[in-house]
Tab-separated table of C-alpha atoms and ligand atoms in Angstrom:
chain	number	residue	atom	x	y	z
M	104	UNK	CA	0.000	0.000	0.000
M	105	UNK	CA	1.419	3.626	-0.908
M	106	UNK	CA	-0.059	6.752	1.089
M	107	UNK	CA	0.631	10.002	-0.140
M	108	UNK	CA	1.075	12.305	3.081
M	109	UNK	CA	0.923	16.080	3.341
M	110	UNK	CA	1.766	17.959	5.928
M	111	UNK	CA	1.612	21.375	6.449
M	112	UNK	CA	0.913	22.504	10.378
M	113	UNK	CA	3.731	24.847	10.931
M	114	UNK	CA	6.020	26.540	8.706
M	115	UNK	CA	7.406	23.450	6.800
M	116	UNK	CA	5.170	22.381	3.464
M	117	UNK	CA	5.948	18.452	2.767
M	118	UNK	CA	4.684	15.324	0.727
M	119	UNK	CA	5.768	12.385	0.747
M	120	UNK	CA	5.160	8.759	-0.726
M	121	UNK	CA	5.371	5.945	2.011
M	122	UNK	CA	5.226	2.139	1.067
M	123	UNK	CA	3.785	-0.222	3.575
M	124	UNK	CA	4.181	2.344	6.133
M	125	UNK	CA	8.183	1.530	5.913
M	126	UNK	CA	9.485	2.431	2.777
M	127	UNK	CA	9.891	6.071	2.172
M	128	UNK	CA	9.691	6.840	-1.832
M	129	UNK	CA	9.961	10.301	-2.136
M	130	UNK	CA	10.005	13.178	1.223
M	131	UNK	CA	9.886	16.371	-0.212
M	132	UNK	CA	9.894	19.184	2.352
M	133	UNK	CA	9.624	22.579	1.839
M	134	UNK	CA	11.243	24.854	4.674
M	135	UNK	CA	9.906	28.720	5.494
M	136	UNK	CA	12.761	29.559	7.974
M	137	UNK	CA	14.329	32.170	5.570
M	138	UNK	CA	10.787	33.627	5.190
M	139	UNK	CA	10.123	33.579	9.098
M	140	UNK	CA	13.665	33.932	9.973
M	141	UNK	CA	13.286	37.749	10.363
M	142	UNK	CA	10.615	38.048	12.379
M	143	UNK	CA	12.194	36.326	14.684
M	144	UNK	CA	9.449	33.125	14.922
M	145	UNK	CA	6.989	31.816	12.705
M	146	UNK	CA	4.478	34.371	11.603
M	147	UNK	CA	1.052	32.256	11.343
M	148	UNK	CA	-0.365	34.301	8.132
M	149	UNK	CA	2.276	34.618	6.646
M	150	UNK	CA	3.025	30.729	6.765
M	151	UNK	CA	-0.545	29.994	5.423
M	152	UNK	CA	-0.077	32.045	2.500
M	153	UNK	CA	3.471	30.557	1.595
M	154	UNK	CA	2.037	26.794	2.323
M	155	UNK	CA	-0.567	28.126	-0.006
M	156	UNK	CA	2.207	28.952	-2.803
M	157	UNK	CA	4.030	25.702	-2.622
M	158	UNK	CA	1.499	22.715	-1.512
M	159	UNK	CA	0.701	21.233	-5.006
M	160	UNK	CA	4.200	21.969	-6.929
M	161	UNK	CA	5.336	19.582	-3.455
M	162	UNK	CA	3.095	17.123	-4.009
M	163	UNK	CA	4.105	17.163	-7.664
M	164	UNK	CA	7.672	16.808	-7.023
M	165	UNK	CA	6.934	14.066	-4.618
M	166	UNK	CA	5.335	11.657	-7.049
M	167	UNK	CA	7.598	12.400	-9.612
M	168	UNK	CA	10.855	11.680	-7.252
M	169	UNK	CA	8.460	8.719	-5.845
M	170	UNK	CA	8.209	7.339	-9.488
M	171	UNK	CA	4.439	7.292	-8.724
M	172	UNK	CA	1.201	8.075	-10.574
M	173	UNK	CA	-1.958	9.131	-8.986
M	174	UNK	CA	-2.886	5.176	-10.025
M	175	UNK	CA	-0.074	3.661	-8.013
M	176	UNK	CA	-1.736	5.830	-4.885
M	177	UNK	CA	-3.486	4.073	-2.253
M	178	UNK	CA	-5.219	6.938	-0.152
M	179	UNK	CA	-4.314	10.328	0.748
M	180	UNK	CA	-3.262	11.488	4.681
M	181	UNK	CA	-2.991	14.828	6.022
M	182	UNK	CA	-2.188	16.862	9.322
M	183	UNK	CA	-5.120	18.084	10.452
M	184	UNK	CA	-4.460	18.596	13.987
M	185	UNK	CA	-2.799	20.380	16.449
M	186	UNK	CA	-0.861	22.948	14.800
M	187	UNK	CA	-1.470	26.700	13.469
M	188	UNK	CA	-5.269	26.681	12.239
M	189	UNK	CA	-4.393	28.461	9.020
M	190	UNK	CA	-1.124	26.389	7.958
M	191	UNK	CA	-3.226	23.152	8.414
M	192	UNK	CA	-6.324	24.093	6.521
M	193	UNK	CA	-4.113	24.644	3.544
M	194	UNK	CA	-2.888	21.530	3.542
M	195	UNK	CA	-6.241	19.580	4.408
M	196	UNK	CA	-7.960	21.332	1.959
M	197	UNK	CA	-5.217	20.521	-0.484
M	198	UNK	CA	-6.069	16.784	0.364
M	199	UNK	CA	-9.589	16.730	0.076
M	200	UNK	CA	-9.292	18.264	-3.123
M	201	UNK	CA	-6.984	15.225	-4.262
M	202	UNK	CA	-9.062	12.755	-2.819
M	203	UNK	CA	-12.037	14.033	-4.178
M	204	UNK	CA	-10.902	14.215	-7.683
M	205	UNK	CA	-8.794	10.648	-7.558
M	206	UNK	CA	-11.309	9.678	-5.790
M	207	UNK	CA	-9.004	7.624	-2.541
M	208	UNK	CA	-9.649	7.495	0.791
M	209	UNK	CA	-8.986	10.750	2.801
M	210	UNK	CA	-7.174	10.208	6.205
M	211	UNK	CA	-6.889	12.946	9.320
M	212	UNK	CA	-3.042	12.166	11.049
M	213	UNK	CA	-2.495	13.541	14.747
M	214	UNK	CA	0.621	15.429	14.336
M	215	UNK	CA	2.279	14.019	17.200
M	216	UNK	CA	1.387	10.428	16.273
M	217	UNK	CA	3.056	11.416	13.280
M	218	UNK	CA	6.745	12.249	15.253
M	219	UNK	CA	6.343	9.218	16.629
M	220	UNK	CA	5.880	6.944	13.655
M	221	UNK	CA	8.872	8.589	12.272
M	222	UNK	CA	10.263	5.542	14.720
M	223	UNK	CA	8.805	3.127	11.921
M	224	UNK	CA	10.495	4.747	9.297
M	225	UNK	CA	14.077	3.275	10.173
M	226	UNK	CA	15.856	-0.111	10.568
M	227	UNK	CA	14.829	0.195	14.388
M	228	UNK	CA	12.290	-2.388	15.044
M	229	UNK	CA	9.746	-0.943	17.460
M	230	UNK	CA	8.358	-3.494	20.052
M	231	UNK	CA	5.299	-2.746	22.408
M	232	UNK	CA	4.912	-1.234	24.678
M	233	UNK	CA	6.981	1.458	24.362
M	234	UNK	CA	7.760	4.829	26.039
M	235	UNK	CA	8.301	7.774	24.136
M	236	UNK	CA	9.709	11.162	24.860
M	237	UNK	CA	7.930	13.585	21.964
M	238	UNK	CA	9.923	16.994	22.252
M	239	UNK	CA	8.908	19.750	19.794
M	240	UNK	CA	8.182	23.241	19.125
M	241	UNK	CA	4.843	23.154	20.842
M	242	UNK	CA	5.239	20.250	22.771
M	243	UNK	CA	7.050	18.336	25.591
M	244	UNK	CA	5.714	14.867	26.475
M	245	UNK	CA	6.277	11.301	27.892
M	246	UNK	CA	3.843	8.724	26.541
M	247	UNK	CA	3.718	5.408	27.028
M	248	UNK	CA	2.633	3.507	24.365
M	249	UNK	CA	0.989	-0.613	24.678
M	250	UNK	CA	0.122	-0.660	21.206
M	251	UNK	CA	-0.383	1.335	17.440
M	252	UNK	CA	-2.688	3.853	18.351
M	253	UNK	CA	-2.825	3.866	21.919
M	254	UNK	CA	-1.258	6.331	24.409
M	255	UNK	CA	-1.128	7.335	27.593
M	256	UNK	CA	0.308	10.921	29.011
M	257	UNK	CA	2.858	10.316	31.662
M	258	UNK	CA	4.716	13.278	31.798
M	259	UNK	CA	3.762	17.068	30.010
M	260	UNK	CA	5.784	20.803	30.211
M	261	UNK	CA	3.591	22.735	32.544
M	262	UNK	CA	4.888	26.227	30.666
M	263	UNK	CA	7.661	25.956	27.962
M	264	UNK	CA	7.810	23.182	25.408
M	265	UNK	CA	11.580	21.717	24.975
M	266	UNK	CA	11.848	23.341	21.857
M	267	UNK	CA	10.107	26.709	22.733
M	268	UNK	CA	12.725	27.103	25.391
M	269	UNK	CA	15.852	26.569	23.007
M	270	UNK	CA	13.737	29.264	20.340
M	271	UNK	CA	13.246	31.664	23.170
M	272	UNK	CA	16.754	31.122	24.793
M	273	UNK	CA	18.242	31.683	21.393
M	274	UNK	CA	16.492	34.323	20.894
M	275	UNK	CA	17.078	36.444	23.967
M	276	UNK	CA	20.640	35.851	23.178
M	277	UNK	CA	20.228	37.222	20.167
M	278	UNK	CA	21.633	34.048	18.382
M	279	UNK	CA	19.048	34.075	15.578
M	280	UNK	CA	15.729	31.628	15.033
M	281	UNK	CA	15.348	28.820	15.036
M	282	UNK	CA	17.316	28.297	18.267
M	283	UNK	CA	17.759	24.731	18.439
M	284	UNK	CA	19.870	24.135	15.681
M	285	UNK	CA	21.929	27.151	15.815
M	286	UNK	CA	22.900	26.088	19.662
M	287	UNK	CA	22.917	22.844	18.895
M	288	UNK	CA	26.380	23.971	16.719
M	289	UNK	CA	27.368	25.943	19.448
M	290	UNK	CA	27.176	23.861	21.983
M	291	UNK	CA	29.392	21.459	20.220
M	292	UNK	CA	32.680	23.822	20.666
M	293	UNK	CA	31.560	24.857	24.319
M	294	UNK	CA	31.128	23.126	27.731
M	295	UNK	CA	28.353	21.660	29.095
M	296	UNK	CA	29.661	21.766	32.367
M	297	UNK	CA	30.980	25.379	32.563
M	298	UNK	CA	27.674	26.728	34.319
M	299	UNK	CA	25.131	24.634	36.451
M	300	UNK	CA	21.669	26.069	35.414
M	301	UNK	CA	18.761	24.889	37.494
M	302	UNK	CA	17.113	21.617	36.604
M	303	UNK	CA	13.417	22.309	37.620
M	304	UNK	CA	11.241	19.167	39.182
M	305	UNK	CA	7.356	19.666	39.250
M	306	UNK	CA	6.541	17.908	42.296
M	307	UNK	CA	5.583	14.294	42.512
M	308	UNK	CA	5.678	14.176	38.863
M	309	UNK	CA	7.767	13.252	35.667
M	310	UNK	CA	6.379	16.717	34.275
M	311	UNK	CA	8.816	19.174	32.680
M	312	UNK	CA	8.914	23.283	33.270
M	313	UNK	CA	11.642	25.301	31.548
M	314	UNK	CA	10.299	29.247	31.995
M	315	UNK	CA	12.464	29.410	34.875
M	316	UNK	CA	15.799	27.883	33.152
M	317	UNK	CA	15.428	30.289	30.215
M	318	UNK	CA	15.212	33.226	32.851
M	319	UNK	CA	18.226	31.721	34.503
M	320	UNK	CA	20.374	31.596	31.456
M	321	UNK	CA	19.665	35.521	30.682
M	322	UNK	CA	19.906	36.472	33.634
M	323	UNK	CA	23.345	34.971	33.986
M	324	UNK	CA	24.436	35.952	30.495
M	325	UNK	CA	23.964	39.523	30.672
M	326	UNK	CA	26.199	39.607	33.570
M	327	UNK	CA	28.696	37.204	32.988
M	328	UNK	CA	31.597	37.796	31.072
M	329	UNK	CA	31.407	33.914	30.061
M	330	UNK	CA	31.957	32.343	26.493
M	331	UNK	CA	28.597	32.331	25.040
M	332	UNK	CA	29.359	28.496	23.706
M	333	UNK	CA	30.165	27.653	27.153
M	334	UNK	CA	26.875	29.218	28.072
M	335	UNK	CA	24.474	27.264	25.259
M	336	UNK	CA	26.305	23.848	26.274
M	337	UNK	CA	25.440	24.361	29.741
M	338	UNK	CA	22.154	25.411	28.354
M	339	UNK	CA	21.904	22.300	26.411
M	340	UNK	CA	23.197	19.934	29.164
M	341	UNK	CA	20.104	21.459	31.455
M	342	UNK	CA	17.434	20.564	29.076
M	343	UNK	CA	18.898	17.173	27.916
M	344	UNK	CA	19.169	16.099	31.582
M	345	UNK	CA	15.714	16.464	32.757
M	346	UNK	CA	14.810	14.981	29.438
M	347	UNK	CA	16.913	11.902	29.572
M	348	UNK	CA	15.490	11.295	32.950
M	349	UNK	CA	12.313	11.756	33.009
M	350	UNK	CA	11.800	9.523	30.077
M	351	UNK	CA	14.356	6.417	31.557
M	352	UNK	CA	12.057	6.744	35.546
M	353	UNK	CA	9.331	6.228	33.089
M	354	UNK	CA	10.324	3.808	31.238
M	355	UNK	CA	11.642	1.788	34.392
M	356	UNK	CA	8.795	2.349	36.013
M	357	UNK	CA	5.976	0.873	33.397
M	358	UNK	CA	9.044	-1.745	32.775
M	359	UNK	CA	9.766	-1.339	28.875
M	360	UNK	CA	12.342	-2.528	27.001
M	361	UNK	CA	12.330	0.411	23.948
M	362	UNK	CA	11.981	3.973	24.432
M	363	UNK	CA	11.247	6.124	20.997
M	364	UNK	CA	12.373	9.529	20.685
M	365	UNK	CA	10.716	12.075	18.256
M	366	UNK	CA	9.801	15.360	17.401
M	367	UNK	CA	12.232	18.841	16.173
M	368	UNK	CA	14.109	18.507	19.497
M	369	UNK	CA	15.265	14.694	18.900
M	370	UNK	CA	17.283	16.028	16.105
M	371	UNK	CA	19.554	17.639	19.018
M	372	UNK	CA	22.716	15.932	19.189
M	373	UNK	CA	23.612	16.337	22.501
M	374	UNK	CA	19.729	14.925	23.412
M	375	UNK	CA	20.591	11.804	20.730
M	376	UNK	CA	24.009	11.099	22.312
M	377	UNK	CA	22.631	11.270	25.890
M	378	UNK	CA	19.761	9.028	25.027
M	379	UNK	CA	21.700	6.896	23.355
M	380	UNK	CA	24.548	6.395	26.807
M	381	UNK	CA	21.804	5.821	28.864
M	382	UNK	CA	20.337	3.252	26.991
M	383	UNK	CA	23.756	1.135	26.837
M	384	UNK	CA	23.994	1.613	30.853
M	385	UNK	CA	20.501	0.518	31.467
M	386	UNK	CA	19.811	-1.844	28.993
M	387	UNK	CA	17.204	-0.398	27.310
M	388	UNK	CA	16.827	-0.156	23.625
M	389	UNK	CA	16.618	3.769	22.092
M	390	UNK	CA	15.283	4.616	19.149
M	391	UNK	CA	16.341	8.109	17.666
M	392	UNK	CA	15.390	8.835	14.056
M	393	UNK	CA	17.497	10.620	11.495
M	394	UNK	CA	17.180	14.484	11.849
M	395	UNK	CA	15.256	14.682	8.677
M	396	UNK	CA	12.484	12.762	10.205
M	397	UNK	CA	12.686	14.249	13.552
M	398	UNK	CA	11.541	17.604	11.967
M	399	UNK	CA	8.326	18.123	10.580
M	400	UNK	CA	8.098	16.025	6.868
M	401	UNK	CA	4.887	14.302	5.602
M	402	UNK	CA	6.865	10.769	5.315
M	403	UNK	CA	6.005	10.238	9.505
M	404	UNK	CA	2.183	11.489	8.637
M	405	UNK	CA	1.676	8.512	5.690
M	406	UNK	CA	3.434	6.368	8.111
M	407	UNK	CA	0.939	6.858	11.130
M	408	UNK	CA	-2.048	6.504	8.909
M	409	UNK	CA	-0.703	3.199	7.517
M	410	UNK	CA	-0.722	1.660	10.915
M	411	UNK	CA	-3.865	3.392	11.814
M	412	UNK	CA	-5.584	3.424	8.978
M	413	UNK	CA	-9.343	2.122	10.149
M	414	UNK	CA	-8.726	4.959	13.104
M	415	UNK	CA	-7.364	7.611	10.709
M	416	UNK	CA	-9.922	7.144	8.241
M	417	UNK	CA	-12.061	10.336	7.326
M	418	UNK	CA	-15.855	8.883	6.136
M	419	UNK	CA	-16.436	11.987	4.245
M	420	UNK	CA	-15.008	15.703	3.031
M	421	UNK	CA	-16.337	17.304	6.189
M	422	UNK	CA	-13.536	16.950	7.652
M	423	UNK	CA	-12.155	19.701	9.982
M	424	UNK	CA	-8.925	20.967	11.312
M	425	UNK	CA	-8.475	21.521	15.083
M	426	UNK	CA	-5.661	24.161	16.219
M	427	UNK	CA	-4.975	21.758	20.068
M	428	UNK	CA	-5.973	18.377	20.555
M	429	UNK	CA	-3.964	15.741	22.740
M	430	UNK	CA	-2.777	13.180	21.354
M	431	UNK	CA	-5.005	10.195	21.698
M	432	UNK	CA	-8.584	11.159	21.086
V	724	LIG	O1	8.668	19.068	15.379
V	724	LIG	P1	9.081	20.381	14.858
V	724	LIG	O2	9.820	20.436	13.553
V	724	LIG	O3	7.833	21.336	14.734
V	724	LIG	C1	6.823	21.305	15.707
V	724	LIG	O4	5.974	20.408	15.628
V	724	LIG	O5	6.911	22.166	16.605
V	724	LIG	O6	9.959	21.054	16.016
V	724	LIG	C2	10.454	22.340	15.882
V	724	LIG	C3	11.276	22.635	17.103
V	724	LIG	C4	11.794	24.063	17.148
V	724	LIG	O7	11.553	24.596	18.419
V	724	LIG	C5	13.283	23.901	16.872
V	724	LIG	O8	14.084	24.901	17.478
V	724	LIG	C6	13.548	22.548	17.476
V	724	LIG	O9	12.424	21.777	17.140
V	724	LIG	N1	14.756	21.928	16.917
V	724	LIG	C7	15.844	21.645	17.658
V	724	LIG	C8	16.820	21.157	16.759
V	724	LIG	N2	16.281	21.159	15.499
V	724	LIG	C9	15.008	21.628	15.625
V	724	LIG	N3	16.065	21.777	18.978
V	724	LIG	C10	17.272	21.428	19.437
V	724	LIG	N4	18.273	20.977	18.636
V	724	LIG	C11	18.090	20.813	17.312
V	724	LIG	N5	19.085	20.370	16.518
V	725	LIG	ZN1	6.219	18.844	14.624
């Protein structure tokens, strides 16, 4: 079975042909940082209007690099929720148009159950149940996971997603946008140990909060005479170490052998390595996907709805987008 998947919640456009819900054909992606880049963060109209530009030349350029034509198509997925309400309308309307006139089944992929199939997507073979750190722009969460399609919330940010914090971090640092890639680099020539910012606990949970580290770090910047690489590694180190453990107490304590990792922030490397140590000392098997599918692509979205395709499926052209949902409903 191929699925055509289109994605399109934020600011990156992308189609992409999946076979079997393994084999990725073709994952085109279109990015908008240069476009958003000088604002400073992703500007929601203007993102609509440039997914608007650029949503059917990607699909085109999908099938084509997919060797596909609209005959060798099995059904159509989309993003249709959470994300920004205009970016996602593009693309769903862009799929009910295609289904409609190729007349294939239309179906409606959770974003975040879309990071998390990007697990599928590699020689990793996932075994249930799983747990699964998902750590994006909008989101920070632990998840365990019995089965395909079935999730349960162990652990959320109550303020600042992972990813939100390295955006605004950067940002107040005036190191550019997006943050986490550009001090991802710089934490590679710096030290994580050179400054101990805060690791914040919400009490008597696994839940994450990282307001008060971002306030830390600017506070201590602007009066510290510090090497600013020095300052994003210790940055980095903060944020990977509540995330590393968090997700491990989880996974020891629902007793599970595999723990996924997905979403922008899981194409950190200093997140990837860390994950990856831990899982040699403690015996349990991590799955980190390459950075391509970490990030938003439409490859992870025909991927979910292959191995939730009954769930998934849309029973007419009604079908809505929804700006927050949690994952699961
Ligand atoms: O999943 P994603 O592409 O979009 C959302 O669904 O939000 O995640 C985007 C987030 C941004 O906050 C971005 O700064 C972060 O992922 N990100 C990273 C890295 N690459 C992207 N954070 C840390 N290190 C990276 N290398
Ligand atoms: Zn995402």
């Amino acid at each position: 079975m191929r699925i055509l998947g289109i994605e399109s919640s934020c600011d990156e456009t992308s189609a992409a042909v999946v076979e079997d819900g393994r084999k990725v054909l073709s994952n085109i992606i279109s990015s908008q940082i240069d476009i958003h880049a000088r604002f400073g963060g992703v500007v929601p109209e203007v993102a609509s209007r440039r997914h608007l530009e650029v949503v059917i030349p990607t699909v085109r350029e999908a099938l084509e690099k997919a060797e596909c034509t609209w005959d060798d198509i099995d059904a159509v997925a989309v993003t249709n929720r959470p994300g920004l309400i205009g970016s996602l309308i593009v693309g769903v309307m862009a799929a009910k148009t295609i289904a409609y006139a190729k007349n294939k089944p239309l179906l409606a992929v959770h974003h975040l159950e879309g990071h998390i199939y990007a697990n599928f997507l590699t020689d990793f073979v996932v075994e249930f149940p799983v747990v699964c750190l998902v750590v994006s722009g909008g989101h920070s969460d632990v998840i365990y996971m019995p089965e395909h399609g079935k999730y349960e919330l162990l652990a959320t940010t109550v303020d600042d997603a992972a990813g939100e914090a390295f955006d605004k971090c950067a940002r107040a640092l005036g190191l550019g946008y997006p943050g986490g890639p550009i001090i991802d680099k710089m934490a590679k020539e710096g030290n994580p140990k050179a400054v101990r910012f805060p690791r914040a606990r919400v009490k008597d949970t696994l839940d994450f909060s990282f307001s008060g580290l971002k306030t830390a770090v600017v506070r201590y910047a602007e009066s510290s005479e510090d090497d600013i690489k020095d300052i994003t590694a210790s940055f980095q180190a903060a944020v990977v170490d509540v995330l590393v453990s968090h997700t491990f107490k989880a996974a020891r304590e629902r007793g599970v052998k595999q723990v996924l990792v997905a979403g922008g922030v899981a194409a950190n490397s200093g997140l990837k390595n860390a994950m990856t140590e831990k899982g040699k000392r403690t015996g349990i098997a991590v799955s980190v996907p390459p950075m391509v599918l970490c990030t938003d692509n439409a490859a992870m979205i025909a991927a979910a709805a292959y191995y939730n395709y009954d769930k998934y499926l849309a029973h007419d052209l009604r079908l809505d987008c929804k700006a927050s949902e949690p994952i699961g409903l």
